[in-house]
Amino acid sequence: MAYLDDLCRTVGQTEARVRNRKAEAQANFEAAIKAVVLDLYRAHLSDPSLHVGIGLHQNTLQDLSKSQYGSTIYAPTSFKQAVKALLSGGCIEQKGNFFYDRSGKNSRTRRYQAAPSLLCGFRDAGGSTAALIRHRGADGIRLKDADKNLVEYGDVPFAKAAGDRLRVINDMLQSHWADLALTDEQLAAELRSIGATRDDEAVQSFDFAARTVYRVFNNSDWEQGGRFYGAWWTSCPSRLRRYILLNGKRTVEVDYSGLHAAMLYAMDGQAIPDDPYERCLTRADDPAERKLVKQTFNALLNADSLNRIGEIEGYSPEITGRSWDDFKWHIVSKYPEFMQHFGSGVGLRLQRKDSDLAETVMLKFAGAGDACLPVHDSFIVHHGLQDKLDQIMRETFEAEFGFGGNVGVDTGIGEVVESSDEPIEANLDRLLQPTGYEARLQAFWDHQDKAEVTYMSPSSMKD
């Protein structure tokens, strides 16, 4: 964007430098300026009240510059100079002070926001959420240790092949526009309602620019985890997913019914029940009780000890009629065939298998040029593709496990038309200047017209 190049020149002129930077240092300086302002602009679009932490400690920046999860823009000196220049130039504003806690538990980085002048500059240049695209070369394969810290893994053939396939999936996701059919006022109300309930600041907003995913493997083991995260819809409250639109059209969400239970039955060579959780229900067709059964069942598989399973979030004895401890052992007693799996930590290994299923499903949609949004064990597609998704999911499960898997469907409600006593009439201003999700969709189409998307088909892509 020409605006960013002009901004780099303007910000550079505010520095009191005796000598010009060398070419490489100047490139790093400008890349850092662009990275900071784009990140703050993106934060503002998702939630105007959001403050973004930017760490400037020398050791932190040096570690990032050397890490495969970092970037060349984290050349420490150039990055710190870029933030300083943006502050002195009035482009960004500091909103919180640095605090270092020797225990490492309560340290806090400085927080920043885009200044009004920067926001006006983006607006005048035609900036929009649709124009913000994650760098295609970003490392999307993440390995974490038992403490959830990122692990450097170097040149691993599996990770490279998985990364190639992930780029195909992300190309597919970026070539379509996913949004929520809610007004700006409704989105603001939802932000207020969820803001105090989430620990992770990154998922406390509706960041529609977050349209690509990454895979996370756990416990320093490529056979554990592997699920897809990072896109805004993966952290969207489930009650709002019915409002998701794809390219402005109504969607459906299709999931594998009782996926991990179905996998265990299939791996043991047993027929898969229509509803693996039905035997635990005290009231047939009670979705709230079934949800708690499913969550507890999966918690039992993920835990490394039955005695150390804490109460799951949202548990309600009013729904189950049992205390948490009684309910937990009630679930265990209903599955004698899975006794060896409970408390074994097998859940993360099953996640590796379900993430591979998800990868295959999405690659098939990418090959056809259709959008398919992953939400762990479910997928969201245009409502007209429901039958296609159903078939692909069943075929993929059977190809992997030798048994047919069951699926469930949640149909989206599409655009919401609010009741009004005012007569319906043509609104030329709204047609010419749409707002909310309509404006974002129009900006996306405008951006697509200016940028050609090229799909890459790596040799490691699965059939």
GROMACS .gro file of C-alpha atoms in nm:
model
  463
    1MET     CA    1   0.000   0.000   0.000
    2ALA     CA    2   0.140   0.337  -0.105
    3TYR     CA    3   0.016   0.490   0.220
    4LEU     CA    4   0.251   0.267   0.422
    5ASP     CA    5   0.550   0.363   0.207
    6ASP     CA    6   0.467   0.731   0.256
    7LEU     CA    7   0.424   0.672   0.628
    8CYS     CA    8   0.771   0.515   0.652
    9ARG     CA    9   0.925   0.819   0.485
   10THR     CA   10   0.733   1.062   0.706
   11VAL     CA   11   0.818   0.877   1.027
   12GLY     CA   12   1.182   0.847   0.923
   13GLN     CA   13   1.206   1.222   0.886
   14THR     CA   14   1.116   1.271   1.253
   15GLU     CA   15   1.433   1.090   1.364
   16ALA     CA   16   1.734   1.292   1.467
   17ARG     CA   17   1.996   1.079   1.291
   18VAL     CA   18   2.342   1.189   1.192
   19ARG     CA   19   2.395   0.913   0.937
   20ASN     CA   20   2.159   0.722   0.714
   21ARG     CA   21   2.103   0.354   0.783
   22LYS     CA   22   2.255   0.090   0.562
   23ALA     CA   23   2.015  -0.066   0.313
   24GLU     CA   24   1.946  -0.380   0.517
   25ALA     CA   25   1.888  -0.187   0.839
   26GLN     CA   26   1.658   0.058   0.659
   27ALA     CA   27   1.455  -0.232   0.515
   28ASN     CA   28   1.419  -0.381   0.865
   29PHE     CA   29   1.321  -0.041   1.007
   30GLU     CA   30   1.047   0.008   0.747
   31ALA     CA   31   0.924  -0.351   0.782
   32ALA     CA   32   0.894  -0.299   1.157
   33ILE     CA   33   0.698   0.024   1.109
   34LYS     CA   34   0.454  -0.151   0.877
   35ALA     CA   35   0.417  -0.451   1.109
   36VAL     CA   36   0.343  -0.234   1.414
   37VAL     CA   37   0.092   0.000   1.249
   38LEU     CA   38  -0.089  -0.282   1.069
   39ASP     CA   39  -0.119  -0.479   1.391
   40LEU     CA   40  -0.257  -0.179   1.579
   41TYR     CA   41  -0.493  -0.093   1.293
   42ARG     CA   42  -0.618  -0.451   1.290
   43ALA     CA   43  -0.674  -0.439   1.666
   44HIS     CA   44  -0.874  -0.117   1.632
   45LEU     CA   45  -1.098  -0.265   1.363
   46SER     CA   46  -1.174  -0.568   1.579
   47ASP     CA   47  -1.227  -0.370   1.900
   48PRO     CA   48  -1.158   0.004   1.931
   49SER     CA   49  -1.090  -0.035   2.305
   50LEU     CA   50  -0.823  -0.304   2.259
   51HIS     CA   51  -0.466  -0.230   2.375
   52VAL     CA   52  -0.184  -0.429   2.214
   53GLY     CA   53   0.124  -0.537   2.407
   54ILE     CA   54   0.455  -0.482   2.227
   55GLY     CA   55   0.762  -0.620   2.402
   56LEU     CA   56   1.077  -0.415   2.353
   57HIS     CA   57   1.318  -0.593   2.585
   58GLN     CA   58   1.643  -0.660   2.403
   59ASN     CA   59   1.657  -1.029   2.498
   60THR     CA   60   1.295  -1.082   2.390
   61LEU     CA   61   1.356  -0.928   2.051
   62GLN     CA   62   1.680  -1.118   2.000
   63ASP     CA   63   1.507  -1.447   2.082
   64LEU     CA   64   1.228  -1.367   1.834
   65SER     CA   65   1.473  -1.275   1.559
   66LYS     CA   66   1.640  -1.615   1.594
   67SER     CA   67   1.322  -1.819   1.637
   68GLN     CA   68   1.146  -1.998   1.353
   69TYR     CA   69   0.826  -1.851   1.498
   70GLY     CA   70   0.962  -1.498   1.472
   71SER     CA   71   1.041  -1.281   1.172
   72THR     CA   72   1.322  -1.083   1.018
   73ILE     CA   73   1.133  -0.768   1.118
   74TYR     CA   74   1.240  -0.840   1.473
   75ALA     CA   75   1.594  -0.716   1.415
   76PRO     CA   76   1.607  -0.578   1.771
   77THR     CA   77   1.764  -0.238   1.711
   78SER     CA   78   1.556  -0.153   1.405
   79PHE     CA   79   1.234  -0.266   1.573
   80LYS     CA   80   1.292  -0.057   1.886
   81GLN     CA   81   1.381   0.244   1.672
   82ALA     CA   82   1.063   0.198   1.469
   83VAL     CA   83   0.841   0.200   1.780
   84LYS     CA   84   1.024   0.505   1.916
   85ALA     CA   85   0.984   0.690   1.584
   86LEU     CA   86   0.613   0.605   1.563
   87LEU     CA   87   0.562   0.738   1.915
   88SER     CA   88   0.751   1.061   1.851
   89GLY     CA   89   0.568   1.104   1.521
   90GLY     CA   90   0.230   1.080   1.693
   91CYS     CA   91   0.126   0.770   1.498
   92ILE     CA   92   0.081   0.545   1.799
   93GLU     CA   93   0.002   0.606   2.166
   94GLN     CA   94   0.129   0.424   2.473
   95LYS     CA   95  -0.157   0.306   2.697
   96GLY     CA   96   0.016   0.102   2.965
   97ASN     CA   97   0.351   0.092   3.142
   98PHE     CA   98   0.604  -0.188   3.149
   99PHE     CA   99   0.622  -0.389   3.471
  100TYR     CA  100   0.874  -0.662   3.543
  101ASP     CA  101   0.801  -0.925   3.804
  102ARG     CA  102   1.108  -1.130   3.903
  103SER     CA  103   0.883  -1.431   3.966
  104GLY     CA  104   0.774  -1.418   3.603
  105LYS     CA  105   0.407  -1.442   3.696
  106ASN     CA  106   0.284  -1.084   3.673
  107SER     CA  107   0.513  -0.910   3.426
  108ARG     CA  108   0.337  -0.684   3.179
  109THR     CA  109   0.452  -0.540   2.849
  110ARG     CA  110   0.375  -0.185   2.743
  111ARG     CA  111   0.040  -0.146   2.570
  112TYR     CA  112  -0.023   0.064   2.261
  113GLN     CA  113  -0.304   0.187   2.037
  114ALA     CA  114  -0.320   0.349   1.696
  115ALA     CA  115  -0.339   0.729   1.722
  116PRO     CA  116  -0.631   0.912   1.554
  117SER     CA  117  -0.398   1.049   1.287
  118LEU     CA  118  -0.295   0.695   1.189
  119LEU     CA  119  -0.656   0.578   1.175
  120CYS     CA  120  -0.750   0.876   0.958
  121GLY     CA  121  -0.460   0.797   0.727
  122PHE     CA  122  -0.576   0.438   0.679
  123ARG     CA  123  -0.933   0.556   0.624
  124ASP     CA  124  -0.831   0.812   0.362
  125ALA     CA  125  -0.617   0.548   0.188
  126GLY     CA  126  -0.915   0.311   0.165
  127GLY     CA  127  -0.788   0.069   0.427
  128SER     CA  128  -1.019  -0.211   0.541
  129THR     CA  129  -1.026  -0.539   0.730
  130ALA     CA  130  -1.041  -0.722   0.397
  131ALA     CA  131  -0.702  -0.582   0.291
  132LEU     CA  132  -0.528  -0.729   0.598
  133ILE     CA  133  -0.384  -1.066   0.501
  134ARG     CA  134  -0.152  -1.281   0.709
  135HIS     CA  135   0.185  -1.331   0.541
  136ARG     CA  136   0.175  -1.648   0.333
  137GLY     CA  137   0.522  -1.749   0.445
  138ALA     CA  138   0.438  -1.741   0.816
  139ASP     CA  139   0.521  -2.066   0.995
  140GLY     CA  140   0.184  -2.226   1.062
  141ILE     CA  141   0.308  -2.545   1.227
  142ARG     CA  142   0.359  -2.501   1.600
  143LEU     CA  143   0.505  -2.749   1.847
  144LYS     CA  144   0.450  -2.693   2.220
  145ASP     CA  145   0.596  -2.862   2.524
  146ALA     CA  146   0.406  -2.985   2.830
  147ASP     CA  147   0.403  -2.629   2.971
  148LYS     CA  148   0.249  -2.487   2.651
  149ASN     CA  149   0.575  -2.315   2.548
  150LEU     CA  150   0.673  -2.311   2.182
  151VAL     CA  151   0.948  -2.557   2.091
  152GLU     CA  152   1.205  -2.497   1.815
  153TYR     CA  153   1.197  -2.806   1.596
  154GLY     CA  154   1.422  -2.719   1.302
  155ASP     CA  155   1.401  -2.909   0.975
  156VAL     CA  156   1.144  -3.185   1.026
  157PRO     CA  157   1.010  -3.350   0.706
  158PHE     CA  158   0.662  -3.404   0.852
  159ALA     CA  159   0.636  -3.040   0.960
  160LYS     CA  160   0.748  -2.917   0.618
  161ALA     CA  161   0.494  -3.135   0.436
  162ALA     CA  162   0.218  -3.033   0.680
  163GLY     CA  163   0.314  -2.669   0.628
  164ASP     CA  164   0.285  -2.707   0.250
  165ARG     CA  165  -0.064  -2.853   0.286
  166LEU     CA  166  -0.158  -2.581   0.533
  167ARG     CA  167  -0.070  -2.311   0.279
  168VAL     CA  168  -0.317  -2.468   0.035
  169ILE     CA  169  -0.587  -2.459   0.304
  170ASN     CA  170  -0.508  -2.099   0.397
  171ASP     CA  171  -0.515  -1.989   0.033
  172MET     CA  172  -0.866  -2.134   0.021
  173LEU     CA  173  -0.973  -1.957   0.340
  174GLN     CA  174  -0.832  -1.620   0.230
  175SER     CA  175  -1.009  -1.635  -0.105
  176HIS     CA  176  -1.353  -1.629   0.065
  177TRP     CA  177  -1.508  -1.391   0.317
  178ALA     CA  178  -1.654  -1.516   0.646
  179ASP     CA  179  -1.848  -1.275   0.864
  180LEU     CA  180  -2.128  -1.252   1.120
  181ALA     CA  181  -2.473  -1.134   1.013
  182LEU     CA  182  -2.495  -0.894   1.305
  183THR     CA  183  -2.513  -0.517   1.306
  184ASP     CA  184  -2.225  -0.310   1.444
  185GLU     CA  185  -2.439  -0.241   1.750
  186GLN     CA  186  -2.504  -0.611   1.805
  187LEU     CA  187  -2.132  -0.690   1.767
  188ALA     CA  188  -2.046  -0.420   2.021
  189ALA     CA  189  -2.297  -0.570   2.265
  190GLU     CA  190  -2.147  -0.917   2.216
  191LEU     CA  191  -1.799  -0.779   2.277
  192ARG     CA  192  -1.914  -0.635   2.608
  193SER     CA  193  -2.076  -0.963   2.708
  194ILE     CA  194  -1.773  -1.184   2.635
  195GLY     CA  195  -1.498  -0.941   2.732
  196ALA     CA  196  -1.502  -1.034   3.099
  197THR     CA  197  -1.531  -1.408   3.044
  198ARG     CA  198  -1.218  -1.482   2.840
  199ASP     CA  199  -0.864  -1.504   2.970
  200ASP     CA  200  -0.694  -1.466   2.631
  201GLU     CA  201  -0.703  -1.108   2.504
  202ALA     CA  202  -0.653  -1.232   2.149
  203VAL     CA  203  -1.000  -1.389   2.143
  204GLN     CA  204  -1.187  -1.111   2.316
  205SER     CA  205  -1.273  -0.943   1.985
  206PHE     CA  206  -1.419  -1.028   1.646
  207ASP     CA  207  -1.104  -1.003   1.439
  208PHE     CA  208  -1.237  -1.063   1.088
  209ALA     CA  209  -0.886  -1.017   0.950
  210ALA     CA  210  -0.788  -1.347   1.119
  211ARG     CA  211  -0.892  -1.566   0.827
  212THR     CA  212  -0.617  -1.828   0.825
  213VAL     CA  213  -0.529  -2.112   1.061
  214TYR     CA  214  -0.227  -2.279   1.213
  215ARG     CA  215  -0.180  -2.625   1.364
  216VAL     CA  216  -0.069  -2.687   1.722
  217PHE     CA  217   0.101  -3.009   1.827
  218ASN     CA  218   0.143  -3.081   2.198
  219ASN     CA  219   0.386  -3.224   2.452
  220SER     CA  220   0.678  -3.200   2.207
  221ASP     CA  221   0.518  -3.490   2.020
  222TRP     CA  222   0.400  -3.480   1.658
  223GLU     CA  223   0.150  -3.756   1.741
  224GLN     CA  224  -0.038  -3.540   1.992
  225GLY     CA  225  -0.273  -3.257   1.899
  226GLY     CA  226  -0.243  -3.097   1.557
  227ARG     CA  227  -0.578  -2.917   1.559
  228PHE     CA  228  -0.638  -2.595   1.368
  229TYR     CA  229  -0.655  -2.259   1.547
  230GLY     CA  230  -0.610  -1.891   1.473
  231ALA     CA  231  -0.912  -1.797   1.261
  232TRP     CA  232  -1.175  -1.578   1.426
  233TRP     CA  233  -1.453  -1.837   1.394
  234THR     CA  234  -1.262  -2.099   1.597
  235SER     CA  235  -1.300  -1.880   1.907
  236CYS     CA  236  -1.643  -1.744   1.820
  237PRO     CA  237  -1.901  -1.840   2.086
  238SER     CA  238  -2.093  -2.144   1.961
  239ARG     CA  239  -2.427  -1.966   2.000
  240LEU     CA  240  -2.314  -1.710   1.740
  241ARG     CA  241  -2.188  -1.953   1.477
  242ARG     CA  242  -2.542  -1.977   1.338
  243TYR     CA  243  -2.496  -1.617   1.222
  244ILE     CA  244  -2.185  -1.689   1.014
  245LEU     CA  245  -2.213  -1.594   0.648
  246LEU     CA  246  -1.979  -1.710   0.372
  247ASN     CA  247  -1.947  -1.461   0.088
  248GLY     CA  248  -2.269  -1.309   0.218
  249LYS     CA  249  -2.463  -1.639   0.205
  250ARG     CA  250  -2.621  -1.858   0.474
  251THR     CA  251  -2.412  -2.147   0.606
  252VAL     CA  252  -2.451  -2.485   0.772
  253GLU     CA  253  -2.225  -2.645   1.033
  254VAL     CA  254  -2.171  -3.019   1.011
  255ASP     CA  255  -1.990  -3.211   1.283
  256TYR     CA  256  -1.881  -3.567   1.350
  257SER     CA  257  -2.120  -3.707   1.611
  258GLY     CA  258  -1.935  -3.829   1.922
  259LEU     CA  259  -1.609  -3.819   1.728
  260HIS     CA  260  -1.356  -3.946   1.982
  261ALA     CA  261  -1.592  -4.213   2.108
  262ALA     CA  262  -1.660  -4.316   1.747
  263MET     CA  263  -1.285  -4.336   1.683
  264LEU     CA  264  -1.231  -4.560   1.983
  265TYR     CA  265  -1.510  -4.794   1.876
  266ALA     CA  266  -1.371  -4.809   1.522
  267MET     CA  267  -1.012  -4.866   1.641
  268ASP     CA  268  -1.138  -5.154   1.858
  269GLY     CA  269  -1.323  -5.301   1.560
  270GLN     CA  270  -1.666  -5.237   1.712
  271ALA     CA  271  -1.975  -5.097   1.545
  272ILE     CA  272  -2.031  -4.729   1.621
  273PRO     CA  273  -2.358  -4.643   1.801
  274ASP     CA  274  -2.576  -4.375   1.643
  275ASP     CA  275  -2.516  -4.162   1.953
  276PRO     CA  276  -2.223  -4.281   2.166
  277TYR     CA  277  -2.332  -4.057   2.455
  278GLU     CA  278  -2.696  -4.168   2.473
  279ARG     CA  279  -2.633  -4.430   2.741
  280CYS     CA  280  -2.532  -4.156   2.987
  281LEU     CA  281  -2.839  -3.936   2.946
  282THR     CA  282  -3.113  -3.930   3.208
  283ARG     CA  283  -3.342  -3.730   2.976
  284ALA     CA  284  -3.356  -3.817   2.608
  285ASP     CA  285  -3.283  -3.536   2.363
  286ASP     CA  286  -3.161  -3.295   2.630
  287PRO     CA  287  -2.888  -3.094   2.449
  288ALA     CA  288  -2.756  -2.933   2.768
  289GLU     CA  289  -2.705  -3.268   2.941
  290ARG     CA  290  -2.558  -3.425   2.628
  291LYS     CA  291  -2.308  -3.138   2.602
  292LEU     CA  292  -2.189  -3.200   2.958
  293VAL     CA  293  -2.162  -3.575   2.890
  294LYS     CA  294  -1.951  -3.508   2.579
  295GLN     CA  295  -1.724  -3.260   2.757
  296THR     CA  296  -1.673  -3.489   3.054
  297PHE     CA  297  -1.609  -3.792   2.832
  298ASN     CA  298  -1.338  -3.601   2.645
  299ALA     CA  299  -1.192  -3.466   2.971
  300LEU     CA  300  -1.160  -3.826   3.094
  301LEU     CA  301  -0.967  -3.916   2.780
  302ASN     CA  302  -0.740  -3.610   2.801
  303ALA     CA  303  -0.650  -3.648   3.169
  304ASP     CA  304  -0.346  -3.846   3.282
  305SER     CA  305  -0.523  -3.949   3.603
  306LEU     CA  306  -0.889  -4.001   3.687
  307ASN     CA  307  -0.836  -3.859   4.034
  308ARG     CA  308  -0.699  -3.526   3.909
  309ILE     CA  309  -0.983  -3.421   3.680
  310GLY     CA  310  -1.120  -3.090   3.797
  311GLU     CA  311  -1.476  -2.983   3.735
  312ILE     CA  312  -1.526  -2.885   3.371
  313GLU     CA  313  -1.616  -2.526   3.291
  314GLY     CA  314  -1.989  -2.465   3.295
  315TYR     CA  315  -2.075  -2.784   3.482
  316SER     CA  316  -2.422  -2.771   3.639
  317PRO     CA  317  -2.557  -3.023   3.893
  318GLU     CA  318  -2.903  -2.881   3.818
  319ILE     CA  319  -2.875  -3.029   3.468
  320THR     CA  320  -2.726  -3.366   3.560
  321GLY     CA  321  -2.883  -3.419   3.901
  322ARG     CA  322  -2.541  -3.521   4.036
  323SER     CA  323  -2.242  -3.360   4.201
  324TRP     CA  324  -1.938  -3.325   3.975
  325ASP     CA  325  -1.755  -3.617   4.134
  326ASP     CA  326  -2.060  -3.845   4.112
  327PHE     CA  327  -2.119  -3.743   3.752
  328LYS     CA  328  -1.759  -3.810   3.654
  329TRP     CA  329  -1.770  -4.164   3.790
  330HIS     CA  330  -2.115  -4.214   3.640
  331ILE     CA  331  -1.962  -4.154   3.295
  332VAL     CA  332  -1.674  -4.391   3.369
  333SER     CA  333  -1.913  -4.667   3.479
  334LYS     CA  334  -2.112  -4.642   3.155
  335TYR     CA  335  -1.809  -4.727   2.938
  336PRO     CA  336  -1.642  -5.041   3.072
  337GLU     CA  337  -1.503  -5.104   2.723
  338PHE     CA  338  -1.304  -4.779   2.743
  339MET     CA  339  -1.178  -4.816   3.100
  340GLN     CA  340  -0.816  -4.845   2.982
  341HIS     CA  341  -0.844  -4.516   2.793
  342PHE     CA  342  -0.983  -4.300   3.072
  343GLY     CA  343  -0.706  -4.116   3.257
  344SER     CA  344  -0.450  -4.227   2.996
  345GLY     CA  345  -0.410  -3.896   2.811
  346VAL     CA  346  -0.514  -4.063   2.486
  347GLY     CA  347  -0.731  -3.762   2.398
  348LEU     CA  348  -0.441  -3.569   2.244
  349ARG     CA  349  -0.352  -3.866   2.025
  350LEU     CA  350  -0.714  -3.879   1.910
  351GLN     CA  351  -0.690  -3.507   1.836
  352ARG     CA  352  -0.402  -3.585   1.601
  353LYS     CA  353  -0.630  -3.825   1.416
  354ASP     CA  354  -0.927  -3.587   1.403
  355SER     CA  355  -0.702  -3.303   1.286
  356ASP     CA  356  -0.579  -3.523   1.001
  357LEU     CA  357  -0.942  -3.591   0.910
  358ALA     CA  358  -1.005  -3.215   0.911
  359GLU     CA  359  -0.700  -3.153   0.693
  360THR     CA  360  -0.820  -3.404   0.433
  361VAL     CA  361  -1.173  -3.262   0.426
  362MET     CA  362  -1.046  -2.906   0.378
  363LEU     CA  363  -0.799  -3.004   0.108
  364LYS     CA  364  -1.082  -3.162  -0.091
  365PHE     CA  365  -1.281  -2.839  -0.068
  366ALA     CA  366  -0.973  -2.633  -0.155
  367GLY     CA  367  -0.921  -2.847  -0.465
  368ALA     CA  368  -1.273  -2.759  -0.579
  369GLY     CA  369  -1.233  -2.388  -0.497
  370ASP     CA  370  -1.502  -2.401  -0.227
  371ALA     CA  371  -1.481  -2.255   0.124
  372CYS     CA  372  -1.474  -2.486   0.426
  373LEU     CA  373  -1.416  -2.337   0.772
  374PRO     CA  374  -1.275  -2.573   1.038
  375VAL     CA  375  -1.403  -2.568   1.397
  376HIS     CA  376  -1.212  -2.862   1.549
  377ASP     CA  377  -1.444  -3.160   1.477
  378SER     CA  378  -1.694  -2.967   1.265
  379PHE     CA  379  -1.697  -2.763   0.945
  380ILE     CA  380  -1.891  -2.462   0.818
  381VAL     CA  381  -1.980  -2.435   0.449
  382HIS     CA  382  -2.228  -2.260   0.220
  383HIS     CA  383  -2.571  -2.413   0.286
  384GLY     CA  384  -2.587  -2.547  -0.070
  385LEU     CA  385  -2.279  -2.763  -0.004
  386GLN     CA  386  -2.425  -2.952   0.293
  387ASP     CA  387  -2.469  -3.281   0.108
  388LYS     CA  388  -2.120  -3.257  -0.041
  389LEU     CA  389  -1.966  -3.194   0.301
  390ASP     CA  390  -2.169  -3.477   0.457
  391GLN     CA  391  -2.044  -3.720   0.192
  392ILE     CA  392  -1.679  -3.610   0.213
  393MET     CA  393  -1.678  -3.634   0.592
  394ARG     CA  394  -1.826  -3.984   0.589
  395GLU     CA  395  -1.590  -4.105   0.315
  396THR     CA  396  -1.287  -3.957   0.492
  397PHE     CA  397  -1.376  -4.122   0.822
  398GLU     CA  398  -1.439  -4.459   0.659
  399ALA     CA  399  -1.115  -4.442   0.460
  400GLU     CA  400  -0.922  -4.387   0.783
  401PHE     CA  401  -1.105  -4.622   1.023
  402GLY     CA  402  -1.290  -4.873   0.807
  403PHE     CA  403  -1.627  -4.777   0.957
  404GLY     CA  404  -1.877  -4.513   0.857
  405GLY     CA  405  -1.896  -4.210   1.086
  406ASN     CA  406  -2.220  -4.031   1.172
  407VAL     CA  407  -2.258  -3.656   1.132
  408GLY     CA  408  -2.489  -3.392   1.272
  409VAL     CA  409  -2.604  -3.069   1.108
  410ASP     CA  410  -2.673  -2.722   1.249
  411THR     CA  411  -2.828  -2.493   0.991
  412GLY     CA  412  -2.738  -2.126   1.002
  413ILE     CA  413  -3.009  -1.863   1.010
  414GLY     CA  414  -2.861  -1.630   0.750
  415GLU     CA  415  -2.916  -1.258   0.751
  416VAL     CA  416  -3.128  -1.128   1.039
  417VAL     CA  417  -3.408  -0.891   0.947
  418GLU     CA  418  -3.510  -0.689   1.252
  419SER     CA  419  -3.875  -0.595   1.295
  420SER     CA  420  -3.965  -0.230   1.247
  421ASP     CA  421  -4.277  -0.017   1.240
  422GLU     CA  422  -4.130   0.204   0.971
  423PRO     CA  423  -4.240   0.146   0.609
  424ILE     CA  424  -3.995  -0.038   0.385
  425GLU     CA  425  -3.854   0.189   0.117
  426ALA     CA  426  -3.547   0.213  -0.101
  427ASN     CA  427  -3.249   0.356   0.089
  428LEU     CA  428  -3.008   0.482  -0.173
  429ASP     CA  429  -2.749   0.593   0.082
  430ARG     CA  430  -2.730   0.245   0.233
  431LEU     CA  431  -2.701   0.087  -0.111
  432LEU     CA  432  -2.415   0.319  -0.204
  433GLN     CA  433  -2.250   0.316   0.139
  434PRO     CA  434  -2.320  -0.017   0.313
  435THR     CA  435  -2.225  -0.064   0.678
  436GLY     CA  436  -2.128  -0.353   0.903
  437TYR     CA  437  -2.083  -0.693   0.744
  438GLU     CA  438  -2.218  -0.567   0.412
  439ALA     CA  439  -1.943  -0.304   0.398
  440ARG     CA  440  -1.675  -0.560   0.486
  441LEU     CA  441  -1.800  -0.797   0.216
  442GLN     CA  442  -1.800  -0.520  -0.043
  443ALA     CA  443  -1.445  -0.422   0.059
  444PHE     CA  444  -1.343  -0.787   0.020
  445TRP     CA  445  -1.484  -0.808  -0.333
  446ASP     CA  446  -1.313  -0.481  -0.422
  447HIS     CA  447  -0.985  -0.615  -0.286
  448GLN     CA  448  -1.024  -0.943  -0.475
  449ASP     CA  449  -1.071  -0.752  -0.799
  450LYS     CA  450  -0.732  -0.585  -0.746
  451ALA     CA  451  -0.536  -0.889  -0.633
  452GLU     CA  452  -0.499  -1.220  -0.814
  453VAL     CA  453  -0.492  -1.523  -0.584
  454THR     CA  454  -0.260  -1.805  -0.694
  455TYR     CA  455  -0.316  -2.153  -0.556
  456MET     CA  456  -0.015  -2.375  -0.497
  457SER     CA  457  -0.046  -2.753  -0.506
  458PRO     CA  458   0.257  -2.903  -0.324
  459SER     CA  459   0.362  -3.256  -0.407
  460SER     CA  460   0.296  -3.354  -0.043
  461MET     CA  461  -0.073  -3.264  -0.071
  462LYS     CA  462  -0.292  -3.562   0.018
  463ASP     CA  463  -0.515  -3.723  -0.242
   0.00000   0.00000   0.00000
